Coordinates of C-alpha atoms and ligand atoms in Angstrom, one line a residue:
M1 CA -66.2 71.7 24.7
R2 CA -67.5 68.9 26.6
V3 CA -70.3 71.3 29.2
A4 CA -71.9 69.2 32.0
V5 CA -74.3 71.5 33.7
V6 CA -76.0 70.6 37.0
G7 CA -79.7 71.6 37.4
G8 CA -82.9 71.4 36.1
G9 CA -84.7 74.2 37.3
V10 CA -84.6 77.3 34.8
V11 CA -81.6 78.8 35.7
G12 CA -79.7 75.6 34.7
L13 CA -82.0 74.6 31.6
A14 CA -81.5 78.6 30.2
C15 CA -77.2 77.8 30.6
A16 CA -77.6 74.5 28.9
L17 CA -79.4 75.6 26.0
E18 CA -77.3 79.0 25.6
L19 CA -74.2 76.9 25.4
L20 CA -75.7 74.0 22.9
R21 CA -77.0 76.7 20.7
A22 CA -73.0 78.0 21.2
G23 CA -71.9 74.4 19.6
H24 CA -71.0 72.8 22.4
E25 CA -71.8 69.1 23.8
V26 CA -74.2 69.1 26.8
T27 CA -74.6 66.9 29.5
L28 CA -77.4 68.1 32.2
L29 CA -77.5 66.0 35.3
V30 CA -80.9 66.1 36.8
R31 CA -82.2 64.3 40.1
N32 CA -85.5 64.9 40.1
E33 CA -86.9 67.6 37.6
K34 CA -90.2 67.6 39.4
E35 CA -88.4 69.1 42.7
A36 CA -87.3 72.4 40.9
A37 CA -88.4 75.6 42.3
S38 CA -89.0 77.2 38.8
R39 CA -91.9 74.4 38.6
V40 CA -93.9 75.8 41.6
A41 CA -92.3 79.3 40.9
G42 CA -95.6 81.8 40.2
G43 CA -93.3 83.0 37.0
M44 CA -93.8 86.6 37.7
L45 CA -91.0 88.8 36.0
A46 CA -91.5 91.5 38.7
P47 CA -88.1 93.9 40.3
F48 CA -90.5 96.9 40.5
S49 CA -93.8 94.8 42.0
E50 CA -90.9 92.7 44.0
G51 CA -89.5 96.4 45.4
L52 CA -86.1 95.3 44.6
T53 CA -83.2 98.2 44.8
D54 CA -79.6 98.6 44.1
E55 CA -77.6 96.0 42.5
L56 CA -80.7 93.3 42.6
L57 CA -82.6 95.5 40.8
E58 CA -80.0 96.1 38.1
F59 CA -79.2 92.6 37.4
S60 CA -83.3 92.2 37.4
V61 CA -83.8 95.1 34.9
E62 CA -81.1 93.7 32.9
S63 CA -82.8 90.0 33.2
L64 CA -85.9 91.7 32.5
G65 CA -85.1 93.4 29.0
L66 CA -83.5 90.0 27.6
W67 CA -87.1 87.8 28.4
R68 CA -88.7 88.5 25.3
E69 CA -85.7 87.5 23.2
F70 CA -85.5 84.8 25.4
L71 CA -89.1 83.1 25.5
E72 CA -89.0 83.8 21.5
T73 CA -86.3 81.6 21.8
V74 CA -87.5 78.8 23.8
K75 CA -91.1 78.7 22.0
E76 CA -89.2 78.4 18.6
L77 CA -86.5 75.7 19.2
S78 CA -89.1 73.7 21.1
N79 CA -92.1 73.8 19.0
R80 CA -94.1 74.3 21.9
S81 CA -96.5 77.2 23.3
V82 CA -95.8 78.9 26.7
F83 CA -98.4 81.3 28.0
F84 CA -96.9 84.8 29.0
S85 CA -99.1 88.0 30.3
K86 CA -97.7 91.4 30.1
G87 CA -98.0 93.6 33.0
I88 CA -98.1 93.5 37.2
L89 CA -100.8 95.5 39.2
R90 CA -98.4 96.4 42.5
V91 CA -101.4 97.1 45.1
A92 CA -101.2 99.1 48.8
K93 CA -103.8 98.3 51.3
D94 CA -103.4 101.1 53.3
E95 CA -102.0 105.0 52.6
R96 CA -98.8 104.2 54.1
E97 CA -97.9 101.7 52.2
L98 CA -99.0 103.5 48.9
D99 CA -97.1 106.4 49.8
E100 CA -94.1 103.5 49.9
L101 CA -95.1 102.7 46.4
K102 CA -95.1 106.0 45.1
K103 CA -91.6 106.3 46.5
L104 CA -90.6 103.2 44.8
R105 CA -92.5 104.4 41.7
S106 CA -90.5 108.0 41.3
Y107 CA -87.2 105.9 41.7
Y108 CA -87.9 103.1 39.2
L109 CA -89.2 106.2 36.9
K110 CA -85.9 107.5 37.2
R111 CA -84.0 105.0 35.5
F112 CA -85.1 101.4 35.4
C113 CA -88.9 101.7 33.7
S114 CA -90.9 104.1 31.8
S115 CA -94.4 102.9 32.6
A116 CA -95.8 103.0 35.8
E117 CA -99.4 104.1 36.2
L118 CA -100.5 105.0 39.6
A119 CA -104.4 104.8 40.6
E120 CA -105.4 106.0 43.9
G121 CA -108.3 105.3 45.9
E122 CA -111.3 104.6 43.7
E123 CA -109.3 104.8 40.4
L124 CA -108.2 100.9 41.2
G125 CA -111.4 100.0 40.4
K126 CA -111.0 101.0 37.0
L127 CA -108.1 98.8 36.0
Y128 CA -110.0 95.8 37.9
P129 CA -113.4 96.5 39.2
K130 CA -113.6 93.2 41.4
L131 CA -110.6 94.5 43.8
S132 CA -111.6 95.0 47.1
E133 CA -112.4 98.5 48.1
K134 CA -110.5 98.8 51.1
L135 CA -107.6 98.8 49.3
A136 CA -105.6 102.6 49.0
G137 CA -104.4 102.3 45.5
G138 CA -101.5 100.9 43.2
V139 CA -99.3 101.1 40.5
F140 CA -99.5 99.1 37.1
Y141 CA -96.1 98.3 35.9
E142 CA -96.5 97.3 32.3
E143 CA -93.0 96.4 31.5
E144 CA -93.5 93.5 34.2
G145 CA -95.0 90.3 33.4
N146 CA -95.7 86.3 34.2
V147 CA -95.2 83.3 32.5
D148 CA -96.6 79.8 33.1
T149 CA -93.4 77.9 34.3
E150 CA -94.6 74.3 33.9
E151 CA -95.0 75.3 30.2
L152 CA -91.8 77.1 30.2
T153 CA -89.2 74.5 31.8
E154 CA -91.4 71.8 29.7
A155 CA -90.6 74.0 26.8
L156 CA -87.1 73.9 27.8
F157 CA -86.6 70.5 27.9
T158 CA -87.8 70.0 24.8
A159 CA -85.6 72.4 23.3
F160 CA -82.6 71.1 24.8
L161 CA -83.3 67.2 23.8
R162 CA -84.1 68.7 20.1
L163 CA -80.8 70.3 19.9
G164 CA -78.9 67.4 21.3
G165 CA -78.1 67.9 24.6
E166 CA -77.9 64.6 26.8
L167 CA -80.4 64.5 29.5
R168 CA -79.0 62.2 32.4
R169 CA -81.4 61.9 35.6
E170 CA -79.9 61.4 38.6
G171 CA -78.4 63.2 41.4
A172 CA -74.8 65.2 41.9
L173 CA -73.5 64.0 45.3
R174 CA -70.0 65.1 45.4
V175 CA -68.0 67.7 43.6
N176 CA -64.4 66.4 43.1
R177 CA -62.0 69.1 42.8
D178 CA -58.0 69.8 42.6
G179 CA -58.3 73.7 43.8
E180 CA -60.0 75.9 41.6
R181 CA -60.3 73.2 39.1
V182 CA -63.3 70.6 39.0
L183 CA -62.1 67.2 38.0
S184 CA -65.7 65.3 38.1
V185 CA -68.7 65.1 39.8
K186 CA -69.8 62.0 41.4
T187 CA -73.3 60.8 40.6
H188 CA -75.2 58.0 41.6
S189 CA -73.9 55.7 38.9
G190 CA -70.3 56.8 39.2
K191 CA -68.8 60.0 37.7
L192 CA -69.0 62.2 35.1
E193 CA -66.2 64.4 33.8
A194 CA -66.3 67.4 31.4
D195 CA -64.1 70.3 30.2
Y196 CA -66.3 73.0 32.0
F197 CA -69.1 72.6 34.4
V198 CA -72.0 74.8 35.2
F199 CA -73.7 74.3 39.0
A200 CA -77.1 76.1 39.2
A201 CA -78.3 73.4 41.9
G202 CA -80.6 75.6 43.7
A203 CA -81.5 75.4 47.0
W204 CA -79.5 72.4 47.3
T205 CA -76.0 74.0 45.9
K206 CA -74.8 74.0 49.7
E207 CA -74.9 69.8 49.2
L208 CA -71.7 70.6 46.5
F209 CA -70.6 73.7 47.6
D210 CA -69.6 75.6 51.2
V211 CA -71.8 78.9 50.4
P212 CA -74.6 79.8 52.5
V213 CA -77.7 79.2 50.2
F214 CA -80.4 77.8 51.9
P215 CA -83.8 76.7 51.5
V216 CA -86.7 78.9 51.9
K217 CA -90.3 77.3 51.6
G218 CA -93.1 78.4 49.4
Q219 CA -96.4 76.9 49.6
I220 CA -98.8 77.9 46.5
A221 CA -102.2 77.7 45.9
R222 CA -103.8 76.9 42.8
A223 CA -107.5 77.7 42.2
E224 CA -110.0 77.7 39.4
L225 CA -109.8 80.9 37.5
P226 CA -113.2 82.5 37.8
P227 CA -114.9 84.1 34.4
D228 CA -114.4 87.6 35.7
G229 CA -110.9 86.7 37.1
P230 CA -108.1 89.4 37.1
P231 CA -107.0 90.2 33.6
F232 CA -103.4 90.7 35.0
V233 CA -101.1 89.8 37.8
V234 CA -102.5 91.5 41.2
Y235 CA -99.7 91.6 44.0
A236 CA -100.2 92.8 47.1
R237 CA -97.6 92.9 50.2
D238 CA -98.8 89.4 51.5
A239 CA -100.7 88.0 48.6
Y240 CA -100.4 87.6 45.1
L241 CA -102.9 86.4 42.2
I242 CA -101.6 85.4 39.0
P243 CA -104.0 84.7 36.0
R244 CA -102.9 81.9 33.8
E245 CA -104.6 79.9 30.9
K246 CA -105.7 76.6 32.9
D247 CA -105.7 78.3 36.3
L248 CA -105.1 81.0 39.0
L249 CA -102.2 80.8 41.6
L250 CA -102.1 82.2 45.0
G251 CA -99.0 83.1 46.4
A252 CA -97.2 82.3 48.6
T253 CA -95.5 81.9 51.8
T254 CA -92.1 82.3 53.0
E255 CA -90.8 80.0 55.5
R256 CA -87.5 78.5 57.3
A257 CA -88.6 75.4 57.5
G258 CA -85.6 73.6 55.5
F259 CA -86.7 70.7 53.1
D260 CA -89.9 70.2 54.7
A261 CA -92.2 69.7 51.7
R262 CA -95.5 69.1 53.5
P263 CA -98.3 71.3 52.8
T264 CA -100.0 72.8 55.8
V265 CA -103.3 73.8 56.7
K266 CA -101.4 77.2 58.2
G267 CA -100.1 77.8 54.1
A268 CA -103.8 76.9 53.2
S269 CA -105.4 79.5 55.6
A270 CA -103.0 82.0 55.1
L271 CA -102.8 82.1 51.1
T272 CA -106.7 81.8 51.0
G273 CA -107.2 84.6 53.8
N274 CA -104.5 87.1 52.2
A275 CA -106.2 86.5 48.9
L276 CA -109.7 87.2 49.4
S277 CA -108.6 90.6 51.5
V278 CA -107.2 91.4 47.6
L279 CA -110.4 90.0 45.8
P280 CA -113.3 89.3 47.8
A281 CA -114.9 87.8 44.9
L282 CA -112.9 85.1 45.0
E283 CA -114.6 82.8 47.8
E284 CA -116.6 80.8 45.5
A285 CA -113.7 79.8 43.3
E286 CA -113.0 75.8 43.2
F287 CA -109.8 75.4 45.1
Y288 CA -107.5 72.8 43.5
E289 CA -104.4 71.9 45.3
L290 CA -101.3 73.4 47.6
R291 CA -97.9 73.1 45.9
V292 CA -94.6 73.4 48.1
G293 CA -91.0 74.8 46.4
F294 CA -87.9 75.8 47.7
R295 CA -86.2 78.7 47.3
P296 CA -82.3 78.9 47.0
G297 CA -82.3 82.1 49.8
T298 CA -79.3 83.6 50.8
P299 CA -78.1 86.0 53.8
D300 CA -79.1 89.1 52.0
G301 CA -81.3 88.1 49.2
K302 CA -78.8 88.2 46.7
P303 CA -77.5 86.0 44.4
V304 CA -74.4 83.7 44.8
F305 CA -71.7 84.1 41.8
Y306 CA -68.7 82.6 41.6
F307 CA -65.8 80.7 39.0
G308 CA -62.6 78.7 39.0
E309 CA -60.4 77.7 36.3
N310 CA -63.0 75.5 34.4
F311 CA -66.3 76.0 36.4
A312 CA -69.0 78.6 37.3
L313 CA -71.5 78.4 39.9
V314 CA -74.8 80.0 40.0
S315 CA -76.9 80.2 42.8
G316 CA -78.9 82.1 45.3
H317 CA -81.7 83.8 43.2
Y318 CA -84.2 83.2 45.4
R319 CA -87.7 84.8 44.8
N320 CA -86.1 85.9 41.6
G321 CA -84.5 82.7 39.8
I322 CA -87.3 82.8 36.9
L323 CA -86.6 86.5 36.3
H324 CA -82.9 86.1 36.5
A325 CA -82.4 83.1 33.8
P326 CA -81.8 84.7 30.9
L327 CA -79.1 87.3 32.0
T328 CA -77.4 84.7 34.1
A329 CA -76.9 82.4 31.5
R330 CA -75.7 85.1 29.2
L331 CA -72.9 85.8 31.9
V332 CA -72.5 82.0 31.8
F333 CA -72.1 81.9 27.9
L334 CA -70.0 85.2 28.1
L335 CA -67.7 83.7 30.8
I336 CA -67.1 80.3 28.9
E337 CA -66.8 81.8 25.3
R338 CA -65.3 84.8 26.0
R339 CA -63.2 85.0 28.9
E340 CA -65.4 87.6 30.0
V341 CA -65.8 88.0 33.5
S342 CA -69.1 89.9 34.3
P343 CA -69.0 92.9 37.2
Y344 CA -72.1 90.5 38.3
F345 CA -69.4 87.9 39.7
Q346 CA -67.8 90.7 41.7
K347 CA -71.1 92.0 42.9
F348 CA -72.6 88.5 43.9
S349 CA -69.4 86.6 44.9
P350 CA -69.9 84.6 47.8
Y351 CA -66.6 86.4 49.6
R352 CA -69.2 89.3 50.4
F353 CA -70.2 86.7 53.5
R354 CA -67.0 86.4 54.7
R355 CA -66.2 90.7 55.1
T356 CA -66.7 91.2 59.2
Ligands
LIG401 N1 -91.2 85.7 43.4 C1 -92.4 85.7 44.2 C2 -91.9 84.3 44.9 O1 -90.6 84.0 45.3 O2 -92.9 84.0 46.1

């Protein structure tokens, strides 16, 4: 079958790869691969540190379970290395926050994770001595992790091309539909026809479909990773620090500012100030740059999934697109290959926003 995938972020790429591996002819439509949120994303696989609950937690934990295999497959198919680190330390700044973390930890341990080491007060220093002494404590979630998203997107593109996928570098302007059937996608150079269409257009989804997906600006800073920098991701309520091979990411702002792509002084000040309150020793690290990305937000922070006769729409992954990519690709594969409709299409249906 000829399948067209619209969107060159990790979700679109993961779908495209899964369909190529199933033997389909896949064309990937990418307006500008540099603008995808995936490139700027911190790459945390963090359902617990993000404090997720209900069906969003279930979806996220299920996808986390697919992640190691997904990564191995991408590395093997691309023959590229992709940096991955295991474990995230979720810290609390005061006793009240620590109590909340403890409650969530007990809830997660009942059903969703098997390892969540609690460190109170001075015990935190045993996990990583450079942390601020003012922190009240934290929980180390061993099953969480972090992936270098620039390396991941490069590897996904490489794997896609190596498996014979066709990459078209142009934007989708409009979806030509006859009810629940997509006829074609209008592009800058003409139109794209296919037997099946997958739309993974992230924050730009609203340009193609009438669903409440909107951009949530995130500024993230890149700095030098000091020799005694954190050995794992440290996640506080207003800052996260992500050590990678080549740098340290300090994330991230959450702003409703449309597609304003300007890094701001306020953003830089918030990111560095918050990061220093967690790790004071960072003060002398070299500051590299500030990056801006657009998360695909929704009114309730949960994804938006929809399908018609010959198309699927997967969007609204908000803060967790990297984490959600393997399961999203799996659901699209099952829908196309086996006509299996995952219950998540119902749970994350856009119709939920029309109920009063
Ligand atoms: N997942 C972290 C963020 O969106 O900032």
